[in-house]
XYZ file of C-alpha atoms in Angstrom:
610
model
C -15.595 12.390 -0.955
C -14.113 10.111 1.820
C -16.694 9.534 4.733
C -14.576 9.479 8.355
C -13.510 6.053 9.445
C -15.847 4.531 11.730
C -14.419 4.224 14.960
C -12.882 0.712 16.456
C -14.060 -0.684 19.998
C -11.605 -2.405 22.278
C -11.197 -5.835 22.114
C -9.996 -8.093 24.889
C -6.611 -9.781 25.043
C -4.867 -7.075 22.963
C -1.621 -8.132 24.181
C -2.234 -11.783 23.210
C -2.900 -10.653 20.105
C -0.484 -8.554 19.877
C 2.516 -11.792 20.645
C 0.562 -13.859 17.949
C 1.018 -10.913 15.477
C 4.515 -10.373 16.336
C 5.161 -14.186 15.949
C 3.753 -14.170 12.652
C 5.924 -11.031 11.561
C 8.963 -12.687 12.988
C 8.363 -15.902 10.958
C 8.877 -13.803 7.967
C 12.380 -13.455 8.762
C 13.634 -15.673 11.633
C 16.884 -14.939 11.208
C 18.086 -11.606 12.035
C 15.144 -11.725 14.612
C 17.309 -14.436 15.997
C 20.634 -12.769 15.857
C 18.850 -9.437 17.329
C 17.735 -11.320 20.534
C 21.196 -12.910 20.580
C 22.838 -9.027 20.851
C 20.048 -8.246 23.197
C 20.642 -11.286 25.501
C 24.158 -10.753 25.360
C 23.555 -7.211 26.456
C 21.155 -8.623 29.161
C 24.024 -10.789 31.070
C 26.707 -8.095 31.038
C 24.436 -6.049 32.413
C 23.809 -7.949 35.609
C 27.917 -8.943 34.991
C 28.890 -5.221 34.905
C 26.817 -4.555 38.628
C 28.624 -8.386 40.309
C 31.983 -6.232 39.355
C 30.931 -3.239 40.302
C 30.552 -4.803 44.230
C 33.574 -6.554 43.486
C 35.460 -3.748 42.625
C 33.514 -1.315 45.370
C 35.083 -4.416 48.072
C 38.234 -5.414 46.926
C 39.875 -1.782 45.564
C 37.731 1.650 47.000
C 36.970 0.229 50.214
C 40.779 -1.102 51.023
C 41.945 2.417 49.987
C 39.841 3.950 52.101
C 39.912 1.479 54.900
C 43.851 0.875 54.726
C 44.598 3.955 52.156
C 46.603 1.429 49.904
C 44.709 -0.832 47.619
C 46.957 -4.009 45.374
C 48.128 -2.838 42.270
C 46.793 -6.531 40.827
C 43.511 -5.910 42.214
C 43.213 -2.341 40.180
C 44.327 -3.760 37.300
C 42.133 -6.721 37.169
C 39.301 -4.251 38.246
C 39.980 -2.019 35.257
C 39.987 -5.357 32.782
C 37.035 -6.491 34.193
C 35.416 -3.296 33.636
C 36.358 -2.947 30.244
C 35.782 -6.841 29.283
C 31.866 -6.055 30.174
C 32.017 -2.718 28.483
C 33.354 -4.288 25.227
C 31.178 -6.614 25.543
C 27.579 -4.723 26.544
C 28.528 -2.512 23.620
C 28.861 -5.604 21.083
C 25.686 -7.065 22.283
C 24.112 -3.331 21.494
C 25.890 -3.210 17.625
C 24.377 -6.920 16.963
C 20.554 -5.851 18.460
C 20.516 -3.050 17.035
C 21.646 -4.032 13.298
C 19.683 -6.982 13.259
C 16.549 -5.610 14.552
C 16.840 -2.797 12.141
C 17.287 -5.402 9.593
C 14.466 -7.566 10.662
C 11.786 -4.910 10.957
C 12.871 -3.269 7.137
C 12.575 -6.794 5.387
C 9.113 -7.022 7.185
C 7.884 -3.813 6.377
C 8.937 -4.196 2.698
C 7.260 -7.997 2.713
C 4.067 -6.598 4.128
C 3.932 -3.689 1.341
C 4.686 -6.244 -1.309
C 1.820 -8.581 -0.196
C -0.558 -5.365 -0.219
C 0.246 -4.331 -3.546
C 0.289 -7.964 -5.093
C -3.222 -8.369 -3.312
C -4.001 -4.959 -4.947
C -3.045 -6.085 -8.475
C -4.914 -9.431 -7.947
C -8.429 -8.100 -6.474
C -11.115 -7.144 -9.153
C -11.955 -3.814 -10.311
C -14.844 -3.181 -8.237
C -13.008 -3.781 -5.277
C -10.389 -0.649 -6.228
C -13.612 1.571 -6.884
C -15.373 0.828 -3.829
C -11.919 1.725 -2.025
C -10.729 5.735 -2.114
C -7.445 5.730 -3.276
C -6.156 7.446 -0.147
C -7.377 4.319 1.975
C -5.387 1.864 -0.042
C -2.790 4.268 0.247
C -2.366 3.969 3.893
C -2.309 0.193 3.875
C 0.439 -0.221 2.145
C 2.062 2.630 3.784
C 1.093 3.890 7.376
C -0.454 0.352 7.962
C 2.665 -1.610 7.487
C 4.655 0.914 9.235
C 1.944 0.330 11.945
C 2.220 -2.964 11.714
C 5.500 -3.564 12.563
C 6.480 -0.110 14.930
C 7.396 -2.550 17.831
C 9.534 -5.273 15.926
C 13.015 -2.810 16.172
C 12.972 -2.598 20.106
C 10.876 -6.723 20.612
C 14.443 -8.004 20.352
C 15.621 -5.911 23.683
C 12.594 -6.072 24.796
C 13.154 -10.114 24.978
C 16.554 -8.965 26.201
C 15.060 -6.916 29.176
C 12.616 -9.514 30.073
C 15.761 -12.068 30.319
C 17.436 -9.239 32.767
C 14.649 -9.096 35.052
C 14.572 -12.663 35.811
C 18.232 -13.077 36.187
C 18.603 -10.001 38.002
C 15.712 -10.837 40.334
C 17.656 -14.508 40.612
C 20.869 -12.693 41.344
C 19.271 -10.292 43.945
C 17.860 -13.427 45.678
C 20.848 -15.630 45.607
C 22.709 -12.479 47.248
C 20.212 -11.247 50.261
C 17.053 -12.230 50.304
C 15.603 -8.603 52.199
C 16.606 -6.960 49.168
C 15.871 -9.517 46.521
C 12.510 -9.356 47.934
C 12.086 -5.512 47.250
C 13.284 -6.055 43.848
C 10.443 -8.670 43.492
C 7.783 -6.361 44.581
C 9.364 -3.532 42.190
C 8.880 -5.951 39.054
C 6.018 -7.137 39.028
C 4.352 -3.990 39.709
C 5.995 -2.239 37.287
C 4.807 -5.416 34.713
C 0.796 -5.072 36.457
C 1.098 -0.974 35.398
C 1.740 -1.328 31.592
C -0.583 -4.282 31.435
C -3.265 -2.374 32.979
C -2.333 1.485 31.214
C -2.090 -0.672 27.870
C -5.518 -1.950 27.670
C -6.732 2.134 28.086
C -4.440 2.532 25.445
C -5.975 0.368 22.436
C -9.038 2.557 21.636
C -7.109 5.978 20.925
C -4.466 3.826 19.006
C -7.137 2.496 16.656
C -9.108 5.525 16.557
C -5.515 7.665 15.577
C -4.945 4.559 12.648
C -8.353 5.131 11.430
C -7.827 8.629 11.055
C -4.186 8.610 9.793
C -6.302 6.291 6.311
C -9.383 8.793 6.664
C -6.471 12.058 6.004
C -4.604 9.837 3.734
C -7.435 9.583 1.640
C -8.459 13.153 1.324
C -4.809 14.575 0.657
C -4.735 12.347 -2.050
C -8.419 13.822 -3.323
C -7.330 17.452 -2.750
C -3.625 16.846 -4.977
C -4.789 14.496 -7.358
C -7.995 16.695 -8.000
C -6.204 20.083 -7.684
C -7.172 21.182 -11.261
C -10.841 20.669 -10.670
C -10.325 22.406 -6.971
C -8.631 25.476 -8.709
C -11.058 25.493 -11.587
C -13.827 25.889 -9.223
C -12.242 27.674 -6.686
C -13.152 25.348 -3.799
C -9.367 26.011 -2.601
C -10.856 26.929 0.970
C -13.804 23.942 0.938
C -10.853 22.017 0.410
C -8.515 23.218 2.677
C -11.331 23.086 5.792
C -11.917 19.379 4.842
C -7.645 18.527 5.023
C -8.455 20.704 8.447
C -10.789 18.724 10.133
C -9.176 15.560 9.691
C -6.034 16.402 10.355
C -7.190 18.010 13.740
C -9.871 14.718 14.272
C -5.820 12.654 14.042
C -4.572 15.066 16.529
C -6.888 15.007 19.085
C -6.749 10.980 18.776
C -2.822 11.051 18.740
C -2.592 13.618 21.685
C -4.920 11.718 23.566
C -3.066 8.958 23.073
C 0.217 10.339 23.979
C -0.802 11.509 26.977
C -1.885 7.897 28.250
C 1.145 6.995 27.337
C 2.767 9.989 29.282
C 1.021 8.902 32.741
C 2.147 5.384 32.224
C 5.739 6.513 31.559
C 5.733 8.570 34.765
C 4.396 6.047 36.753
C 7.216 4.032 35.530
C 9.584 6.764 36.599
C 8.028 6.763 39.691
C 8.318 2.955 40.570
C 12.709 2.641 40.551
C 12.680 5.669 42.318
C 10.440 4.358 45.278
C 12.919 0.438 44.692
C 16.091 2.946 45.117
C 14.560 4.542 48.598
C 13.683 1.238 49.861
C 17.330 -0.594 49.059
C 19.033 2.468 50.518
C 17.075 2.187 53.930
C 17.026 -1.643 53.813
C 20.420 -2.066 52.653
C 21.831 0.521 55.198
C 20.820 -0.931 57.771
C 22.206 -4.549 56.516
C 25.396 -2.779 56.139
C 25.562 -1.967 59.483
C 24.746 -5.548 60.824
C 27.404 -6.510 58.500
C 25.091 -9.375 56.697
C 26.612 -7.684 53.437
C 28.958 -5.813 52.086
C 29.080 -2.042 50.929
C 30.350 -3.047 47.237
C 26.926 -5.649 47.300
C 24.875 -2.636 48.042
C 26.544 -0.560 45.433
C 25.863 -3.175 42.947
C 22.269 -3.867 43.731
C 22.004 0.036 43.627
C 23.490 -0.046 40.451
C 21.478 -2.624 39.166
C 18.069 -0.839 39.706
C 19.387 2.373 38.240
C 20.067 0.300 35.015
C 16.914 -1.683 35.032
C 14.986 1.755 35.482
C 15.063 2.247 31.766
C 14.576 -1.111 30.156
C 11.270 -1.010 32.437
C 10.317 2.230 30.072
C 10.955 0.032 27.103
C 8.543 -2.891 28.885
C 5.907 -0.353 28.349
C 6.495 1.163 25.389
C 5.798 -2.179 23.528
C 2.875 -2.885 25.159
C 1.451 0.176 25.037
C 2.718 0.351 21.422
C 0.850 -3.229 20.687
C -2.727 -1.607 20.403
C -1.441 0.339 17.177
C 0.246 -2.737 16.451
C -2.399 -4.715 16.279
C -4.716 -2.233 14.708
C -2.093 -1.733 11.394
C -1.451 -5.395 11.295
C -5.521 -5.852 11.496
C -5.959 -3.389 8.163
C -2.932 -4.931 6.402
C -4.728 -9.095 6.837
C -8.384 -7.133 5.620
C -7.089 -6.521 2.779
C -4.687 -10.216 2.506
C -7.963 -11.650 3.461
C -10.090 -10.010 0.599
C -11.346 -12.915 -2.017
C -9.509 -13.177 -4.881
C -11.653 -14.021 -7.909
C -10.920 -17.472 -9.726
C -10.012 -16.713 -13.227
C -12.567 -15.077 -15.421
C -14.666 -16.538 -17.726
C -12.624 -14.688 -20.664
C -9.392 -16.399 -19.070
C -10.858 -19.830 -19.112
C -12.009 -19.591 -22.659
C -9.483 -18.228 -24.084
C -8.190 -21.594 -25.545
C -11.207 -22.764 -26.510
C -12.533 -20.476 -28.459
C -13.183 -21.046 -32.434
C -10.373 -21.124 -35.210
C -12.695 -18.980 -37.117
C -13.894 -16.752 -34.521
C -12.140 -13.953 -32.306
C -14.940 -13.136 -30.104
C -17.888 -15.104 -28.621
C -20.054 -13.865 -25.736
C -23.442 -16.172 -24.797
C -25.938 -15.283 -22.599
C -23.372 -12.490 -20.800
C -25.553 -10.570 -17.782
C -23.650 -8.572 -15.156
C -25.278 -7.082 -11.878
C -22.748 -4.556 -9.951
C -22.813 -5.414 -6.137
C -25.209 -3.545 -5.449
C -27.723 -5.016 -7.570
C -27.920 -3.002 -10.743
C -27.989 -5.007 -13.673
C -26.353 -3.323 -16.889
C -26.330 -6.063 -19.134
C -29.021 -8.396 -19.943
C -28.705 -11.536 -22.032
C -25.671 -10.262 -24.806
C -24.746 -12.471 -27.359
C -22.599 -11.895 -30.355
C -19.667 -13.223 -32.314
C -17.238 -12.178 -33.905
C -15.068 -13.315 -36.291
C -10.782 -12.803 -36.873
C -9.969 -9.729 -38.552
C -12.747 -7.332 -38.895
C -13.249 -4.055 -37.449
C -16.548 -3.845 -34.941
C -18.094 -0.729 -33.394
C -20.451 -0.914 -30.499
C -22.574 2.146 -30.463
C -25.372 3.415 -28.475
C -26.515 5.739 -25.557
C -24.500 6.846 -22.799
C -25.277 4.623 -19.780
C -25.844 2.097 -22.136
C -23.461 -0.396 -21.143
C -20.531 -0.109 -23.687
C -17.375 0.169 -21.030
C -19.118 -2.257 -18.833
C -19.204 -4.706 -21.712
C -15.940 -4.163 -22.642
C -14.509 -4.333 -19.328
C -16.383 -7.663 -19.050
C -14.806 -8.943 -22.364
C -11.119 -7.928 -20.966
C -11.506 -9.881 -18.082
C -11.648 -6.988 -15.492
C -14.566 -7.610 -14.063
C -16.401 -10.986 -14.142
C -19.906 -11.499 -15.543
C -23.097 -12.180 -13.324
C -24.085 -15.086 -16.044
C -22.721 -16.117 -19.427
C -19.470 -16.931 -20.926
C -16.882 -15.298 -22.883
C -14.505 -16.577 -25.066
C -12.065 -14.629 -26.722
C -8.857 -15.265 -28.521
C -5.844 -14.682 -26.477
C -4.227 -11.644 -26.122
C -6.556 -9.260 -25.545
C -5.986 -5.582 -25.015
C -8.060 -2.823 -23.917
C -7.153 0.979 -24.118
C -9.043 3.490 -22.193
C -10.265 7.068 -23.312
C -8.632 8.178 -20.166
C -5.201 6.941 -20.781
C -2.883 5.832 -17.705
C 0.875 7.125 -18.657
C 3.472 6.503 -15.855
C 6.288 8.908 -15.319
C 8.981 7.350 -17.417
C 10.256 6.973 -20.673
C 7.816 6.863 -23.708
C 9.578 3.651 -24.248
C 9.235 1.960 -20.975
C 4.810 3.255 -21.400
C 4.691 1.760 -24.599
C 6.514 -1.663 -23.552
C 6.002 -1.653 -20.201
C 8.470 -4.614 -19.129
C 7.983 -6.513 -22.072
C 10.620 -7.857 -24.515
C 10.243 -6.253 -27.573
C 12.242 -5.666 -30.359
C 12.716 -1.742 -32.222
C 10.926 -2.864 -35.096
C 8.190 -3.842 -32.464
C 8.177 -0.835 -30.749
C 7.792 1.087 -34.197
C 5.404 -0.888 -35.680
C 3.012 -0.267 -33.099
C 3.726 3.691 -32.484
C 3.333 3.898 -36.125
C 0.004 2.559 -36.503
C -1.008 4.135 -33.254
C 0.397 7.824 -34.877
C 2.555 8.658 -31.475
C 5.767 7.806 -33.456
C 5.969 11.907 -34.834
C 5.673 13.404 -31.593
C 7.822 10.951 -30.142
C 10.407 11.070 -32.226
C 10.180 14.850 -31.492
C 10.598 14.710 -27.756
C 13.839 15.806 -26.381
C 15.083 12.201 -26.040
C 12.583 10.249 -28.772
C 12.108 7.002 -27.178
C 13.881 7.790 -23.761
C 12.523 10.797 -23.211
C 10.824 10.881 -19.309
C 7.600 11.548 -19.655
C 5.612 13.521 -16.564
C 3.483 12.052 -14.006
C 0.547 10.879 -15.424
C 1.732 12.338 -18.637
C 1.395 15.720 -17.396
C 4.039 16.671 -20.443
C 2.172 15.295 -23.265
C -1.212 16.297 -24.364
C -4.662 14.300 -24.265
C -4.632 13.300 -27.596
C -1.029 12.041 -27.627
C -1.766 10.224 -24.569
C -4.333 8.615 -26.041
C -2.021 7.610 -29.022
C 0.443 6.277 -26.167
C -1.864 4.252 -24.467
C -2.856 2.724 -28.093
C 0.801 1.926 -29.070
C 1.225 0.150 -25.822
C -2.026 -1.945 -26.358
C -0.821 -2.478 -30.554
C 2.906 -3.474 -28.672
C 0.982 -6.867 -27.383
C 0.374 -7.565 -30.866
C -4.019 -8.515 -29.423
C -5.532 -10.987 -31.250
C -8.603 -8.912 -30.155
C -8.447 -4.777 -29.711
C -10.467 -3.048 -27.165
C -11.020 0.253 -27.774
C -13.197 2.178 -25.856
C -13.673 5.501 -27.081
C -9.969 5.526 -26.607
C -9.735 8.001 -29.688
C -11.616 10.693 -28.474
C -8.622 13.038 -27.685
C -7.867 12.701 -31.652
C -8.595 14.719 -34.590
C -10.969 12.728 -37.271
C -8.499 12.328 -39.829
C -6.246 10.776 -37.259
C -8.507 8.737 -36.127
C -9.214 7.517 -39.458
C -5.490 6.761 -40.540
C -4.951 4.772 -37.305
C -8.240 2.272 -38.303
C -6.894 2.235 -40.990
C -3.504 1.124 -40.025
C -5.369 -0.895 -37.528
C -7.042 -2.968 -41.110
C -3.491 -3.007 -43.235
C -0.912 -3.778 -40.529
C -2.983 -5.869 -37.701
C -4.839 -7.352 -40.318
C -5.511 -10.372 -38.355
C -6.412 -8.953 -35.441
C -10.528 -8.044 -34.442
C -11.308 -4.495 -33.209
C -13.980 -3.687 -31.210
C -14.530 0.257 -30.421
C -16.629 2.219 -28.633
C -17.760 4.646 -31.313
C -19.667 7.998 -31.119
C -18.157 9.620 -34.224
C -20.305 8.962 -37.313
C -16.873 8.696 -39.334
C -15.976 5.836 -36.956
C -18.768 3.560 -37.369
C -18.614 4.459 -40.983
C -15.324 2.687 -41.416
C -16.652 -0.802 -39.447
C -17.437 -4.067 -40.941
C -19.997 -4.620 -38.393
C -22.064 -2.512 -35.609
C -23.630 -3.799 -32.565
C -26.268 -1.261 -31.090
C -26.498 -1.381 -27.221
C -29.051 0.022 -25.396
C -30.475 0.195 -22.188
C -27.786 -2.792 -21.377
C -29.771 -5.228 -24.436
C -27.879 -5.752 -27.617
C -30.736 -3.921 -29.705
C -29.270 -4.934 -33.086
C -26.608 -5.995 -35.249
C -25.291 -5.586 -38.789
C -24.169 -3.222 -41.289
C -24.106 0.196 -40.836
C -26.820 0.760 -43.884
C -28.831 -1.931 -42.596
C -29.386 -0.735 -39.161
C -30.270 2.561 -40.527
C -33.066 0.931 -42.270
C -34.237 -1.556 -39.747
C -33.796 0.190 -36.636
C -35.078 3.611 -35.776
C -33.443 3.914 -32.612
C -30.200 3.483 -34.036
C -30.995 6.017 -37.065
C -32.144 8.077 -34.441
C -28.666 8.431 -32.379
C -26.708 8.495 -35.551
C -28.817 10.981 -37.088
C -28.210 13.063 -33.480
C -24.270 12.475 -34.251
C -24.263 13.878 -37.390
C -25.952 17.098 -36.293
C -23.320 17.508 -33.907
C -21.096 16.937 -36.326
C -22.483 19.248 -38.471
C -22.946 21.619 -36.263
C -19.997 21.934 -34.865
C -20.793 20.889 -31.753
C -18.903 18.050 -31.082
C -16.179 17.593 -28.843
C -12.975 19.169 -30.835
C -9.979 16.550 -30.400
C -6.623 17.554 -28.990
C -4.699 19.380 -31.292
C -0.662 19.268 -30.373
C 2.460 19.645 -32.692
C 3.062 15.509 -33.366
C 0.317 15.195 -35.042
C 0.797 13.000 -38.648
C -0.591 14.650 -41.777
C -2.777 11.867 -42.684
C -3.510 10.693 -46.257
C -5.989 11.791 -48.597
C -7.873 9.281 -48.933
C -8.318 8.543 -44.978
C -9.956 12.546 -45.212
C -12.203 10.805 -48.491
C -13.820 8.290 -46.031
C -13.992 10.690 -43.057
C -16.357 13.017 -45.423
C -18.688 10.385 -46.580
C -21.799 11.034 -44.929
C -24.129 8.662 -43.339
């Protein structure tokens, strides 16, 4: 269960941090940037262009016709071309802003992502289960998005910015009365979204939080739904979606409606600029210190700036969120990456003789639980190990620790390169069995077979709809647990390890299955050393060597018949297996339809008792 997202205090300076972010995002990809502030300059000077021939054309063509009722067929024409020249070219400056910054803000977006997942893919395993999957989610979705909300409209933005000051330079250059309103109007338009924006950070942050915190139990709720339907905890669930989504529409209506008073204010402001030119300009009319068609156009002028001044304050107040999804994005960039395990260090140096050699090994978790204590063991190419004991002994940990996913507290291991490791809850993506089993790798169909052969997923496959290309469901929703399993196993064989993880990964599986695959395991991957997890008496049966694990101490190692002689807790636990066994008791295996008839004298070693 997801606990809500703590809740984020203003900081000062948000819109200083909000240019440094934006620089940053635009160094990603200068150029379009670039070519979107071209458009939106462009856009900027025929703006101010369009109102000087507004005046000009107000002067020189309506007033003569009304003054004189004739106006120069030369000056109509050259009006009309005028007009059109800055229409043509306003709208050209709009196509290249708005293409550009479309451009620019898509290629961020997608860099961002890319980063987060890479990051993801590089960050240790205990970093992905201190994290619910709904929160990592969000950063490379709704984050990013965040992130980089305000990069399609920064271009005009810059563009705006670039109007004001030549507008305010034209208005001054023209009449100074007016050009002072217009001076007043600005820069208290510019003081209102600074000071709205800073009211605005703390409901942006608090709606990003949320947005992760719902994120994160939608994905619980779907990705659970079989346990929520099982139990019928439909409604538990449902409340739970309900209060978060409502705690991320309080935040988000709150936040709108700051942003609603600062828009109105904003509203308010050209309105008030328009009152004042009117009266001010009037009356300079009259005195005849300017002309009607320089009224018009300073009219004019306003009425187009009136809007741009909206888009002013939409990216500041947008910045807050801005900064708050860029903020989550560089937590995660910023995580430390682990340097290479001690498994990937020592892989070339371990022994010729030797597959497997772990001194010393001790891991804490983070918390400071220790599993492991002081493990060492070897083992050599081409033998078949099983690692029983207890649950909560410390089997997957160790395992994990051998495959490199998470790195020991003290102690080295040194294993011969490649490892694999296959889970007994299987990962199958939703595509072709083919694409599971090589999963980008270059392998050739006698590969491929090989290893589905000796993994026993080559009968069911070959049974699908489309063998080898057949799609399989999300998750492998189509296939059943034990073919799953045999999947995942195919895909590990595919690497062709010099060392095998297996743990437990053959749990899904009948007994005689399991047998013909160890089997397969000793003929065809002769060279290569297994180590399994092993709670089926049958299993450790078949092993060369056991190591007994308990309470996170290798308790023993050997022969199967020797423990059983030497140790009593191991008799013990094996002696507790076969009563299950026998008793029927234990976990029956999938059963589905591909399922290989396995040989006789795999079912001969399966009923050997211990």
């Amino acid at each position: 269960m997801t606990a809500p997202a703590p809740a984020v205090e203003p900081t000062p300076g948000v819109i200083r941090r909000g240019l440094v972010v934006l620089w940053q995002e635009v160094q990603l990809h200068p150029r379009p940037f670039a070519f979107a502030v071209f458009g939106s300059l462009t856009y900027a000077l025929a703006t101010v262009l369009s109102s000087v021939v507004i005046g000009q054309v107000v002067d020189k063509v309506v007033t003569p016709r009304f003054a004189d009722g004739e106006v120069a067929s030369g000056a109509l024409w050259a009006g009309a071309l005028a007009i059109f020249g800055v229409g043509v070219l306003k709208s050209a400056g709009i196509a290249c802003r708005r293409v550009n910054a479309t451009i620019t803000q898509a290629r961020v977006q997608e860099t961002l992502r890319a980063r987060v997942v890479d990051q993801f893919i590089e960050l240790p395993l205990g970093y992905h289960r201190s994290k619910p999957t709904g929160e990592l989610l969000a950063h490379a979705g709704g984050d990013a998005e965040a992130a980089t909300d305000i990069l399609a409209p920064l271009p005009w933005a810059t563009g705006v910015m670039v109007l004001l000051a030549v507008a305010s330079a034209w208005l001054l250059a023209t009449d100074l009365f007016l050009g002072a309103i217009g001076l007043v109007l600005l820069p208290s338009a510019l003081f209102l979204n600074v000071w709205f924006q800073a009211r605005l950070e703390e409901p942006a942050n608090l709606a990003q939080e949320a947005y992760g915190d719902l994120s994160s139990v939608a994905y619980e709720s779907i990705d659970g739904a079989m346990v929520v339907k099982t139990l019928g905890a439909e409604e538990r669930e449902g409340d739970r979606f309900q209060q978060r989504a409502e705690l991320l529409r309080d935040r988000r209506i709150l936040l709108g409606v700051r942003q609603a008073a600062l828009f109105q204010l904003l509203d308010l402001l050209p309105s008030i600029g328009i009152l004042f030119l009117l009266v001010v300009g009037a009356w300079r009319v009259d005195r005849g210190l300017i002309s009607t068609g320089t009224l018009v156009g300073f009219l004019n002028l306003i009425r187009l700036v009136t809007w741009p001044l909206h888009l002013v304050g939409w990216v500041l107040g947008s910045m807050p969120r801005t900064v708050a999804g860029w903020d989550r994005v560089q937590g995660v960039l910023r995580e430390p990456v682990p340097v290479p395990s001690a498994l990937r260090l020592a892989t070339r140096h371990v022994d010729d003789d030797a597959a497997l050699v772990v001194e010393g090994l001790t891991f804490d978790y983070s918390h400071g639980v220790r599993i492991l204590s002081d493990i060492s063991f070897s083992l050599p190419r081409g033998i078949t190990a099983a690692l029983v004991g207890p649950t909560g002994g410390g089997k997957s940990t160790l395992l994990q620790v051998i495959a490199g996913l998470l790195d020991p507290t003290s102690g080295t291991v040194s294993a011969a390169a490649p490892v694999a490791l296959a889970f007994q809850e299987p990962f199958v993506f939703a595509d072709s069995a083919r694409s599971n089993i090589t999963m980008g790798a270059d392998l050739g169909e006698d590969e491929l077979r090989v290893a589905a052969e000796v993994a026993q997923a080559d009968e069911f496959i070959d049974e699908l709809p489309e063998g080898y290309e057949s799609v399989i469901g999300e998750r492998g929703a189509t296939l059943s647990g034990g073919q799953r399993q045999r999947l995942a196993l195919a895909r590990a064989l595919a690497r062709q390890p010099s060392l095998l993880l297996l743990d437990d990964a053959t749990s899904s599986v009948d007994p005689a299955t399991e047998a013909a695959i160890l089997i397969g395991l000793a003929g065809t991957f002769a060279s290569s050393t297994t180590l399994v997890v092993a709670t089926r008496p049958s299993t450790i049966a078949l092993a060369d060597v056991v190591l007994f694990l308990a309470g996170g101490r290798l308790v023993a190692q050997g022969a199967h018949a020797e423990l059983l002689r030497t140790t009593p807790g191991y008799a013990h636990l094996v002696e507790a297996y076969e009563h299950d066994r026998t008793s029927g008791s234990e976990t029956r295996p999938d059963r589905d339809p591909g399922k290989r008839t396995t040989p006789s004298t795999a079912e001969l070693v399966m009923d050997e008792p211990l």
